[in-house]
Tab-separated table of C-alpha atoms in Angstrom:
chain	number	residue	atom	x	y	z
O	1	MET	CA	151.932	104.887	78.687
O	2	LYS	CA	153.126	101.571	80.495
O	3	HIS	CA	152.316	103.323	83.722
O	4	LEU	CA	148.786	104.179	82.966
O	5	LEU	CA	148.129	100.639	81.809
O	6	ALA	CA	149.616	99.110	85.069
O	7	LEU	CA	147.447	101.426	87.039
O	8	THR	CA	144.320	100.594	85.233
O	9	ALA	CA	144.901	96.986	85.911
O	10	PHE	CA	145.657	97.533	89.414
O	11	PHE	CA	142.474	99.550	90.056
O	12	CYS	CA	140.264	96.791	88.197
O	13	ILE	CA	141.627	93.846	90.217
O	14	GLY	CA	140.352	95.470	93.497
O	15	TYR	CA	142.018	98.625	94.695
O	16	SER	CA	139.708	100.512	96.832
O	17	PRO	CA	140.385	104.129	98.529
O	18	VAL	CA	138.304	103.110	101.338
O	19	PHE	CA	141.269	101.003	103.202
O	20	ALA	CA	139.687	97.780	102.245
O	21	GLN	CA	141.989	94.622	102.988
O	22	GLU	CA	139.728	92.074	100.874
O	23	SER	CA	139.153	92.534	97.234
O	24	PRO	CA	135.922	94.729	96.672
O	25	THR	CA	132.691	93.426	95.373
O	26	LEU	CA	130.973	94.812	92.471
O	27	LEU	CA	127.761	96.314	93.118
O	28	THR	CA	125.656	96.693	90.042
O	29	LEU	CA	122.898	99.182	89.273
O	30	GLU	CA	120.286	96.259	89.158
O	31	GLU	CA	121.435	95.169	92.731
O	32	ALA	CA	121.180	98.602	94.189
O	33	LEU	CA	117.653	99.069	92.922
O	34	GLY	CA	116.620	95.551	94.083
O	35	GLN	CA	117.839	96.308	97.523
O	36	THR	CA	115.817	99.682	97.518
O	37	LEU	CA	112.695	98.181	96.220
O	38	LYS	CA	112.872	95.435	99.116
O	39	SER	CA	114.055	97.353	101.946
O	40	ASN	CA	113.237	101.210	101.730
O	41	PHE	CA	110.614	102.025	104.202
O	42	ASP	CA	108.836	104.611	102.153
O	43	ILE	CA	107.941	102.313	99.516
O	44	GLN	CA	106.929	99.597	102.244
O	45	LEU	CA	104.436	102.166	103.670
O	46	ALA	CA	103.187	103.034	100.175
O	47	ALA	CA	102.686	99.395	99.336
O	48	ASN	CA	100.647	98.801	102.439
O	49	ASP	CA	98.484	101.773	101.699
O	50	LEU	CA	97.809	100.232	98.253
O	51	LYS	CA	96.849	96.833	100.094
O	52	ILE	CA	94.409	98.763	102.214
O	53	SER	CA	92.893	100.342	99.102
O	54	GLU	CA	92.458	96.986	97.630
O	55	ALA	CA	90.980	95.465	100.606
O	56	ASN	CA	88.292	98.269	100.534
O	57	VAL	CA	87.241	97.478	97.063
O	58	TYR	CA	84.058	95.035	97.473
O	59	ARG	CA	80.490	95.747	97.019
O	60	GLY	CA	79.438	95.383	100.536
O	61	ASN	CA	81.634	98.595	101.300
O	62	ALA	CA	79.568	100.408	98.772
O	63	GLY	CA	76.266	99.228	100.343
O	64	MET	CA	75.393	96.880	97.682
O	65	LEU	CA	74.806	93.826	99.797
O	66	PRO	CA	72.188	93.117	102.476
O	67	ASN	CA	72.913	93.100	106.186
O	68	LEU	CA	71.752	89.910	108.117
O	69	ALA	CA	71.901	89.996	111.750
O	70	LEU	CA	70.609	87.647	114.815
O	71	VAL	CA	68.712	89.778	117.047
O	72	ALA	CA	67.258	89.010	120.569
O	73	THR	CA	65.581	91.160	123.331
O	74	THR	CA	63.970	90.180	126.731
O	75	ASN	CA	62.082	92.355	129.182
O	76	ASP	CA	61.265	91.444	132.598
O	77	ASN	CA	59.255	93.595	135.137
O	78	PHE	CA	57.451	93.213	138.535
O	79	THR	CA	54.603	95.524	138.791
O	80	ASN	CA	51.611	96.111	141.456
O	81	THR	CA	48.627	95.542	139.071
O	82	THR	CA	45.043	96.388	139.507
O	83	GLN	CA	42.512	95.175	136.826
O	84	THR	CA	38.884	96.251	136.506
O	85	GLN	CA	36.808	93.710	134.498
O	86	SER	CA	34.129	94.447	132.113
O	87	ASP	CA	31.343	93.114	134.807
O	88	GLY	CA	32.831	95.718	137.399
O	89	SER	CA	34.788	93.100	139.237
O	90	THR	CA	38.361	94.127	140.220
O	91	ARG	CA	41.491	91.899	140.464
O	92	GLU	CA	44.787	92.874	142.112
O	93	LEU	CA	48.150	91.351	142.406
O	94	ASP	CA	51.080	92.834	144.129
O	95	ASN	CA	54.834	92.256	142.347
O	96	SER	CA	53.101	90.571	139.301
O	97	LYS	CA	55.745	89.292	137.188
O	98	ASN	CA	55.551	90.051	133.328
O	99	ASN	CA	58.412	89.014	130.759
O	100	SER	CA	58.724	88.894	127.105
O	101	MET	CA	61.500	87.583	124.832
O	102	ASN	CA	62.021	87.979	120.884
O	103	TYR	CA	64.730	86.466	118.900
O	104	GLY	CA	65.359	85.567	115.370
O	105	ALA	CA	67.215	86.667	112.314
O	106	ALA	CA	66.684	90.286	110.695
O	107	LEU	CA	67.660	91.112	107.055
O	108	ASN	CA	67.978	94.850	105.864
O	109	TRP	CA	68.717	95.488	102.118
O	110	THR	CA	68.741	98.740	100.459
O	111	LEU	CA	67.322	97.959	96.812
O	112	PHE	CA	67.530	101.502	95.210
O	113	ASP	CA	69.211	104.721	96.677
O	114	GLY	CA	69.333	106.654	93.612
O	115	PHE	CA	72.339	104.567	92.174
O	116	LYS	CA	74.658	106.170	95.162
O	117	MET	CA	76.033	102.672	95.839
O	118	PHE	CA	77.342	102.280	92.300
O	119	ALA	CA	79.048	105.505	92.260
O	120	LYS	CA	80.461	104.661	95.759
O	121	TYR	CA	81.759	101.242	94.250
O	122	ASP	CA	83.461	103.227	91.503
O	123	GLU	CA	84.933	105.559	93.977
O	124	LEU	CA	86.504	102.641	95.785
O	125	LYS	CA	87.986	101.301	92.631
O	126	GLN	CA	89.486	104.867	91.790
O	127	THR	CA	90.651	105.158	95.245
O	128	GLN	CA	92.701	101.952	94.478
O	129	LEU	CA	93.995	103.499	91.370
O	130	GLN	CA	95.071	106.482	93.324
O	131	SER	CA	97.006	104.370	95.735
O	132	GLU	CA	98.734	102.485	92.923
O	133	LYS	CA	99.850	105.860	91.380
O	134	GLN	CA	101.074	107.087	94.788
O	135	LEU	CA	103.231	103.821	95.170
O	136	GLN	CA	104.551	104.426	91.633
O	137	ILE	CA	105.293	108.064	92.334
O	138	LYS	CA	107.273	106.877	95.507
O	139	ILE	CA	109.066	104.244	93.728
O	140	LEU	CA	110.001	106.796	91.059
O	141	GLU	CA	111.222	109.100	93.510
O	142	LYS	CA	113.438	106.541	95.265
O	143	VAL	CA	114.713	104.827	92.062
O	144	ASN	CA	115.634	108.213	90.832
O	145	GLU	CA	117.578	109.114	93.933
O	146	VAL	CA	119.351	105.743	93.617
O	147	TYR	CA	120.296	106.316	89.963
O	148	THR	CA	121.653	109.743	90.957
O	149	VAL	CA	123.819	108.727	93.675
O	150	TYR	CA	124.889	105.645	91.930
O	151	TYR	CA	126.142	107.344	88.952
O	152	ASP	CA	127.553	110.094	91.070
O	153	LEU	CA	129.891	107.414	92.655
O	154	VAL	CA	130.711	106.033	89.317
O	155	GLN	CA	131.790	109.447	88.425
O	156	GLN	CA	133.962	109.857	91.798
O	157	GLN	CA	135.367	106.373	91.020
O	158	LYS	CA	136.363	107.445	87.563
O	159	LEU	CA	137.986	110.750	88.855
O	160	PHE	CA	139.665	108.774	91.728
O	161	THR	CA	141.275	106.675	88.904
O	162	ALA	CA	142.276	109.967	86.815
O	163	LEU	CA	143.823	111.537	89.749
O	164	ASP	CA	145.630	108.383	90.755
O	165	THR	CA	146.927	108.357	87.052
O	166	ALA	CA	148.237	111.981	87.536
O	167	VAL	CA	150.196	111.035	90.758
O	168	VAL	CA	151.861	108.144	88.702
O	169	ILE	CA	152.651	110.530	85.900
O	170	SER	CA	154.039	113.127	88.616
O	171	GLN	CA	156.031	110.359	90.157
O	172	GLN	CA	157.505	109.352	86.770
O	173	ARG	CA	158.458	113.030	86.206
O	174	LEU	CA	159.967	113.336	89.393
O	175	ASP	CA	162.190	110.231	88.742
O	176	ILE	CA	163.253	111.694	85.278
O	177	ALA	CA	164.099	114.869	86.761
O	178	GLU	CA	166.111	113.443	89.478
O	179	ASN	CA	167.983	111.082	86.970
O	180	ARG	CA	168.643	114.462	84.735
O	181	TYR	CA	169.859	116.114	87.872
O	182	GLN	CA	172.386	113.404	88.780
O	183	ILE	CA	173.886	113.385	85.269
O	184	GLY	CA	174.001	117.181	85.221
O	185	LYS	CA	171.513	117.722	82.483
O	186	ALA	CA	168.768	119.392	84.850
O	187	SER	CA	168.892	121.993	87.502
O	188	LYS	CA	167.875	121.311	91.293
O	189	LEU	CA	164.971	123.707	90.529
O	190	GLU	CA	163.399	121.290	88.020
O	191	VAL	CA	163.687	118.556	90.699
O	192	LEU	CA	162.126	120.781	93.297
O	193	ASN	CA	159.138	121.879	90.929
O	194	ALA	CA	158.459	118.301	90.233
O	195	LYS	CA	158.320	117.243	93.888
O	196	VAL	CA	155.841	120.238	94.478
O	197	ASP	CA	153.680	119.172	91.669
O	198	LEU	CA	153.676	115.405	92.952
O	199	ASN	CA	152.785	116.641	96.370
O	200	THR	CA	149.877	118.848	94.904
O	201	ASP	CA	148.469	115.823	93.110
O	202	ILE	CA	148.794	113.534	96.158
O	203	THR	CA	146.950	116.256	98.350
O	204	THR	CA	144.161	116.347	95.419
O	205	LEU	CA	143.978	112.496	95.425
O	206	THR	CA	143.714	112.328	99.144
O	207	LYS	CA	140.964	114.707	99.101
O	208	GLN	CA	139.247	112.681	96.303
O	209	LYS	CA	139.252	109.843	98.454
O	210	GLU	CA	136.930	111.547	101.048
O	211	TYR	CA	134.528	112.362	98.382
O	212	TYR	CA	134.626	108.652	97.183
O	213	TYR	CA	134.173	107.424	100.776
O	214	ASN	CA	131.162	109.875	101.187
O	215	ALA	CA	129.585	108.805	97.979
O	216	LYS	CA	129.673	105.370	99.159
O	217	VAL	CA	127.983	106.034	102.400
O	218	ARG	CA	125.298	108.173	100.491
O	219	LEU	CA	124.664	105.118	98.247
O	220	ASN	CA	124.150	102.659	101.253
O	221	ARG	CA	121.914	105.154	102.699
O	222	ALA	CA	119.907	105.496	99.507
O	223	ILE	CA	119.441	101.754	99.172
O	224	SER	CA	118.579	101.203	102.790
O	225	ARG	CA	122.051	99.050	103.117
O	226	ASP	CA	124.437	98.658	106.036
O	227	ALA	CA	126.344	102.066	106.068
O	228	PHE	CA	129.506	100.379	107.141
O	229	ASP	CA	129.559	97.825	104.233
O	230	LEU	CA	131.871	99.895	101.787
O	231	ASN	CA	134.210	97.192	100.400
O	232	PHE	CA	132.538	97.495	96.901
O	233	ILE	CA	133.102	99.111	93.675
O	234	VAL	CA	130.383	100.163	91.023
O	235	GLU	CA	130.157	99.637	87.269
O	236	SER	CA	132.178	102.012	85.174
O	237	ASN	CA	130.099	101.942	82.124
O	238	VAL	CA	127.389	104.640	82.210
O	239	GLY	CA	125.508	103.541	79.130
O	240	ILE	CA	123.835	106.568	77.837
O	241	ASN	CA	120.680	106.111	75.770
O	242	ARG	CA	121.102	108.580	72.841
O	243	ASP	CA	117.862	107.556	71.051
O	244	LEU	CA	115.167	109.266	73.114
O	245	GLN	CA	112.980	111.594	71.054
O	246	LEU	CA	110.692	114.433	72.024
O	247	VAL	CA	107.599	113.720	70.104
O	248	ASP	CA	107.546	110.244	71.548
O	249	LEU	CA	107.984	111.320	75.136
O	250	LEU	CA	105.187	113.906	74.810
O	251	LEU	CA	102.835	111.288	73.536
O	252	GLN	CA	103.580	109.039	76.583
O	253	LEU	CA	102.975	111.808	79.163
O	254	ASP	CA	98.875	111.334	79.550
O	255	ALA	CA	99.317	107.551	79.639
O	256	GLN	CA	102.297	107.024	81.791
O	257	ASN	CA	103.146	110.162	84.009
O	258	PRO	CA	102.038	109.251	87.573
O	259	ASP	CA	101.591	112.817	88.810
O	260	LEU	CA	99.399	113.591	85.813
O	261	GLN	CA	97.586	110.259	86.106
O	262	LEU	CA	97.058	111.033	89.730
O	263	ALA	CA	95.349	114.350	88.872
O	264	ILE	CA	93.102	112.675	86.437
O	265	ILE	CA	92.035	110.184	88.887
O	266	ASN	CA	91.247	113.016	91.326
O	267	ALA	CA	89.225	114.509	88.885
O	268	ALA	CA	87.277	111.380	88.437
O	269	ILE	CA	86.515	110.861	92.042
O	270	ALA	CA	85.199	114.417	92.368
O	271	GLN	CA	82.818	113.522	89.611
O	272	LEU	CA	81.775	110.206	91.368
O	273	GLN	CA	81.201	112.216	94.587
O	274	TYR	CA	79.014	114.486	92.830
O	275	LYS	CA	76.944	111.659	91.710
O	276	GLN	CA	76.473	110.420	95.284
O	277	LEU	CA	75.282	113.712	96.243
O	278	ARG	CA	72.727	113.789	93.291
O	279	ALA	CA	71.469	110.408	94.454
O	280	ASP	CA	69.950	112.090	97.490
O	281	ARG	CA	67.305	113.505	95.212
O	282	TYR	CA	66.020	110.183	94.362
O	283	PRO	CA	63.820	108.048	96.476
O	284	SER	CA	65.317	105.205	98.306
O	285	LEU	CA	63.743	101.765	98.880
O	286	GLN	CA	64.642	99.198	101.327
O	287	LEU	CA	63.489	95.618	102.025
O	288	ASN	CA	63.129	94.500	105.752
O	289	SER	CA	62.679	90.694	106.512
O	290	GLY	CA	63.101	88.403	109.351
O	291	TYR	CA	62.157	85.270	111.217
O	292	THR	CA	61.117	85.872	114.509
O	293	PHE	CA	60.603	83.785	117.879
O	294	SER	CA	58.505	85.398	120.487
O	295	GLU	CA	57.435	84.187	124.034
O	296	SER	CA	55.869	86.284	126.967
O	297	GLU	CA	54.494	85.249	130.444
O	298	SER	CA	52.064	87.450	132.774
O	299	SER	CA	51.059	86.708	136.304
O	300	LEU	CA	47.613	88.573	135.778
O	301	GLY	CA	45.604	88.606	132.775
O	302	PHE	CA	43.429	86.737	130.408
O	303	VAL	CA	46.528	85.119	128.727
O	304	SER	CA	49.195	83.962	131.254
O	305	LYS	CA	51.563	82.652	128.667
O	306	SER	CA	51.953	82.981	124.835
O	307	SER	CA	54.506	82.231	121.986
O	308	GLY	CA	54.781	82.491	118.278
O	309	ARG	CA	57.065	82.344	115.378
O	310	GLY	CA	57.166	83.094	111.575
O	311	TRP	CA	58.352	85.208	108.635
O	312	ASN	CA	57.876	89.037	108.284
O	313	TYR	CA	58.816	91.239	105.433
O	314	GLY	CA	58.084	94.725	104.374
O	315	PHE	CA	59.399	97.558	102.409
O	316	SER	CA	60.260	101.098	103.353
O	317	ALA	CA	60.575	104.108	100.972
O	318	ARG	CA	61.895	107.748	101.504
O	319	LEU	CA	61.979	110.871	99.456
O	320	ASN	CA	63.476	114.172	100.537
O	321	LEU	CA	61.167	116.894	99.676
O	322	PHE	CA	62.740	119.905	101.472
O	323	ASP	CA	66.023	120.071	103.637
O	324	GLY	CA	66.518	123.787	103.897
O	325	GLN	CA	68.449	123.882	100.575
O	326	ARG	CA	71.295	122.115	101.936
O	327	GLN	CA	71.089	119.537	99.194
O	328	SER	CA	71.352	122.235	96.577
O	329	GLN	CA	74.316	124.020	98.387
O	330	ARG	CA	76.407	120.553	98.661
O	331	GLU	CA	75.897	120.026	94.841
O	332	LYS	CA	76.828	123.707	94.157
O	333	ILE	CA	80.189	123.195	96.225
O	334	ALA	CA	80.812	119.671	94.554
O	335	ARG	CA	80.383	121.323	91.165
O	336	PHE	CA	83.229	123.814	92.056
O	337	ASP	CA	85.278	120.782	93.102
O	338	ILE	CA	84.828	119.179	89.856
O	339	GLU	CA	85.882	122.388	88.255
O	340	ASN	CA	89.096	122.846	90.359
O	341	ALA	CA	90.127	119.224	89.710
O	342	GLN	CA	89.924	119.736	85.937
O	343	ILE	CA	91.836	122.975	86.403
O	344	LEU	CA	94.447	120.926	88.342
O	345	VAL	CA	94.922	118.476	85.605
O	346	GLU	CA	95.491	121.055	82.847
O	347	ARG	CA	97.928	122.649	85.328
O	348	GLN	CA	99.744	119.490	85.981
O	349	ARG	CA	99.779	118.715	82.186
O	350	GLN	CA	101.297	122.082	81.424
O	351	PHE	CA	103.772	121.922	84.160
O	352	ILE	CA	105.053	118.449	83.020
O	353	GLU	CA	105.212	119.271	79.460
O	354	THR	CA	107.335	122.337	80.077
O	355	GLU	CA	109.673	120.373	82.292
O	356	LEU	CA	109.887	117.803	79.670
O	357	MET	CA	110.840	120.304	77.033
O	358	MET	CA	113.397	122.096	79.065
O	359	ALA	CA	114.775	118.599	80.125
O	360	PHE	CA	115.110	117.346	76.600
O	361	GLN	CA	116.977	120.557	75.552
O	362	THR	CA	119.437	119.702	78.613
O	363	TYR	CA	119.825	116.086	77.381
O	364	SER	CA	120.512	117.159	73.888
O	365	THR	CA	123.086	119.561	74.914
O	366	ASN	CA	124.654	117.179	77.276
O	367	LEU	CA	124.846	114.581	74.423
O	368	GLU	CA	126.791	116.982	72.313
O	369	LEU	CA	129.155	117.679	75.322
O	370	VAL	CA	129.649	113.923	75.596
O	371	ASN	CA	130.920	113.768	71.981
O	372	LEU	CA	133.062	116.886	72.497
O	373	GLU	CA	134.563	116.135	75.684
O	374	GLY	CA	135.343	112.383	74.832
O	375	LYS	CA	137.140	113.556	71.582
O	376	ASN	CA	138.897	116.170	73.844
O	377	GLU	CA	140.049	113.511	76.240
O	378	GLU	CA	141.447	111.417	73.382
O	379	ILE	CA	143.332	114.366	72.131
O	380	ALA	CA	144.718	115.244	75.566
O	381	LYS	CA	145.763	111.595	75.980
O	382	GLN	CA	147.809	111.719	72.677
O	383	ASN	CA	149.341	115.005	73.537
O	384	LEU	CA	150.304	113.665	76.800
O	385	GLU	CA	151.998	110.572	75.363
O	386	ILE	CA	153.912	112.683	72.843
O	387	THR	CA	154.931	115.280	75.807
O	388	MET	CA	156.224	112.185	77.847
O	389	ASP	CA	158.289	111.132	75.387
O	390	LYS	CA	160.065	114.376	74.528
O	391	PHE	CA	160.193	115.074	78.284
O	392	GLU	CA	162.336	111.817	78.668
O	393	ILE	CA	164.712	113.023	75.813
O	394	GLY	CA	164.805	116.551	77.314
O	395	THR	CA	163.336	118.662	74.484
O	396	ILE	CA	160.409	120.289	76.258
O	397	THR	CA	160.444	122.024	79.654
O	398	THR	CA	158.887	120.964	82.789
O	399	MET	CA	156.252	123.634	82.503
O	400	GLU	CA	155.034	122.303	79.058
O	401	PHE	CA	154.989	118.709	80.598
O	402	ARG	CA	152.893	119.920	83.595
O	403	THR	CA	150.521	121.723	81.143
O	404	ALA	CA	149.972	118.674	79.080
O	405	GLN	CA	149.555	116.691	82.358
O	406	LEU	CA	146.867	118.863	83.635
O	407	ASN	CA	145.275	119.171	80.420
O	408	TYR	CA	144.599	115.451	80.199
O	409	VAL	CA	143.458	115.061	83.763
O	410	ASN	CA	141.088	118.087	83.401
O	411	ALA	CA	139.840	116.425	79.912
O	412	VAL	CA	139.126	113.238	81.753
O	413	VAL	CA	137.260	115.122	84.468
O	414	ARG	CA	135.131	117.135	82.042
O	415	ASN	CA	134.400	114.058	80.066
O	416	ASN	CA	133.285	112.251	83.091
O	417	ASN	CA	131.130	114.900	84.233
O	418	ALA	CA	129.613	115.292	80.718
O	419	GLN	CA	128.681	111.528	80.822
O	420	TYR	CA	127.306	112.027	84.424
O	421	GLN	CA	125.166	114.950	83.482
O	422	ALA	CA	123.945	113.201	80.210
O	423	LYS	CA	122.890	110.203	82.137
O	424	LEU	CA	121.032	112.342	84.885
O	425	SER	CA	119.277	114.290	82.103
O	426	GLU	CA	118.205	110.880	80.556
O	427	VAL	CA	116.767	109.854	83.940
O	428	ILE	CA	114.946	112.965	84.515
O	429	LEU	CA	113.132	112.473	81.112
O	430	LYS	CA	112.222	108.892	81.997
O	431	VAL	CA	111.029	109.964	85.343
O	432	LEU	CA	108.884	112.704	83.682
O	433	VAL	CA	107.230	110.186	81.482
O	434	GLY	CA	107.090	107.677	84.309
O	435	LYS	CA	108.965	104.899	82.403
O	436	LEU	CA	112.310	104.516	84.322
O	437	ASP	CA	113.752	101.155	83.682
O	438	ILE	CA	113.880	99.125	87.199
């Protein structure tokens, strides 16, 4: 198996089927995830939405704080005025000028509104949590995509190595067949069969180059990386977590699954909106206050000029007695919204539990297949080594050699695919419980 060892060393020191001139760099999964979190546009948009929700959570936005404003009004008019005095005399003036001006500070503060402001403030905080879960969902979606594409590239890279190994073995077989033909121990047919099989393996390897190349392009797109930066390789170790337990995963659903948490938050928002509607049945009380400056001038009258300044304050109250039953109708609809929100929570919980149970069964099956295919690959490798030794001394036919060779390649392919599927099923389980390692 010296050819296999030489090939492995050759690949590890930097061979890339994407026609790279320089030694490729290693792109780790952590680096790919970091690039995604930094540059992905969907994550950036969701993060900005969260910042908007955070900025909206303040008491003034819920109506708890007073409004203070500077106010000023002025009025000028010119009129033809006729005044009849108490003694019967008359005073007239054309284009008499009258003006007034008021300015100062005005304060308006809602002291009580049936606790609506408190429910509104709680709704703002729930909206912030809603944005947090939406960001978490978006991150999980993109990270899941990166995991899937990255491990697909790992699989394609391993498959390329396996197929390249097949080419090396077929070349060795052809060399042996030609040597045996030269000394009269093999027929021309044996040499031709070896050439056909070698060309078949080269064709398969060439096609695999295309799959490997496209897998790199897909990974660059998934992590928002330069599409032409293809001179890299990925880690070969998948690292499957074999310790996941269904009971533990089910316990984590309510607390960690972002989709279920989002449904619970929506139900809480529906409750708070109902409280705000109910607040309209209570009286509202407002404080009105201010400090005012006033000045006025009149061309005709007992007082030609006046001014004043001072505090003013007062209270206003309002209680709705009848509004055509619109209040009752709005509350009725809000109660249906609450009921629908609770139904959606239960539906989401049932859906996720079902998906989790099926995904765990797939995960368990894939772990068994990983164990089985790993053993099969080791057996196929030993069988190929023995077959190569026998073929070199001419004790087996070329058909038997080719069968052993294909069995080894197929065993490697099945083992790689089993590891890939097992890793994907592990990732799906972690996504469902909202606990994907980033």
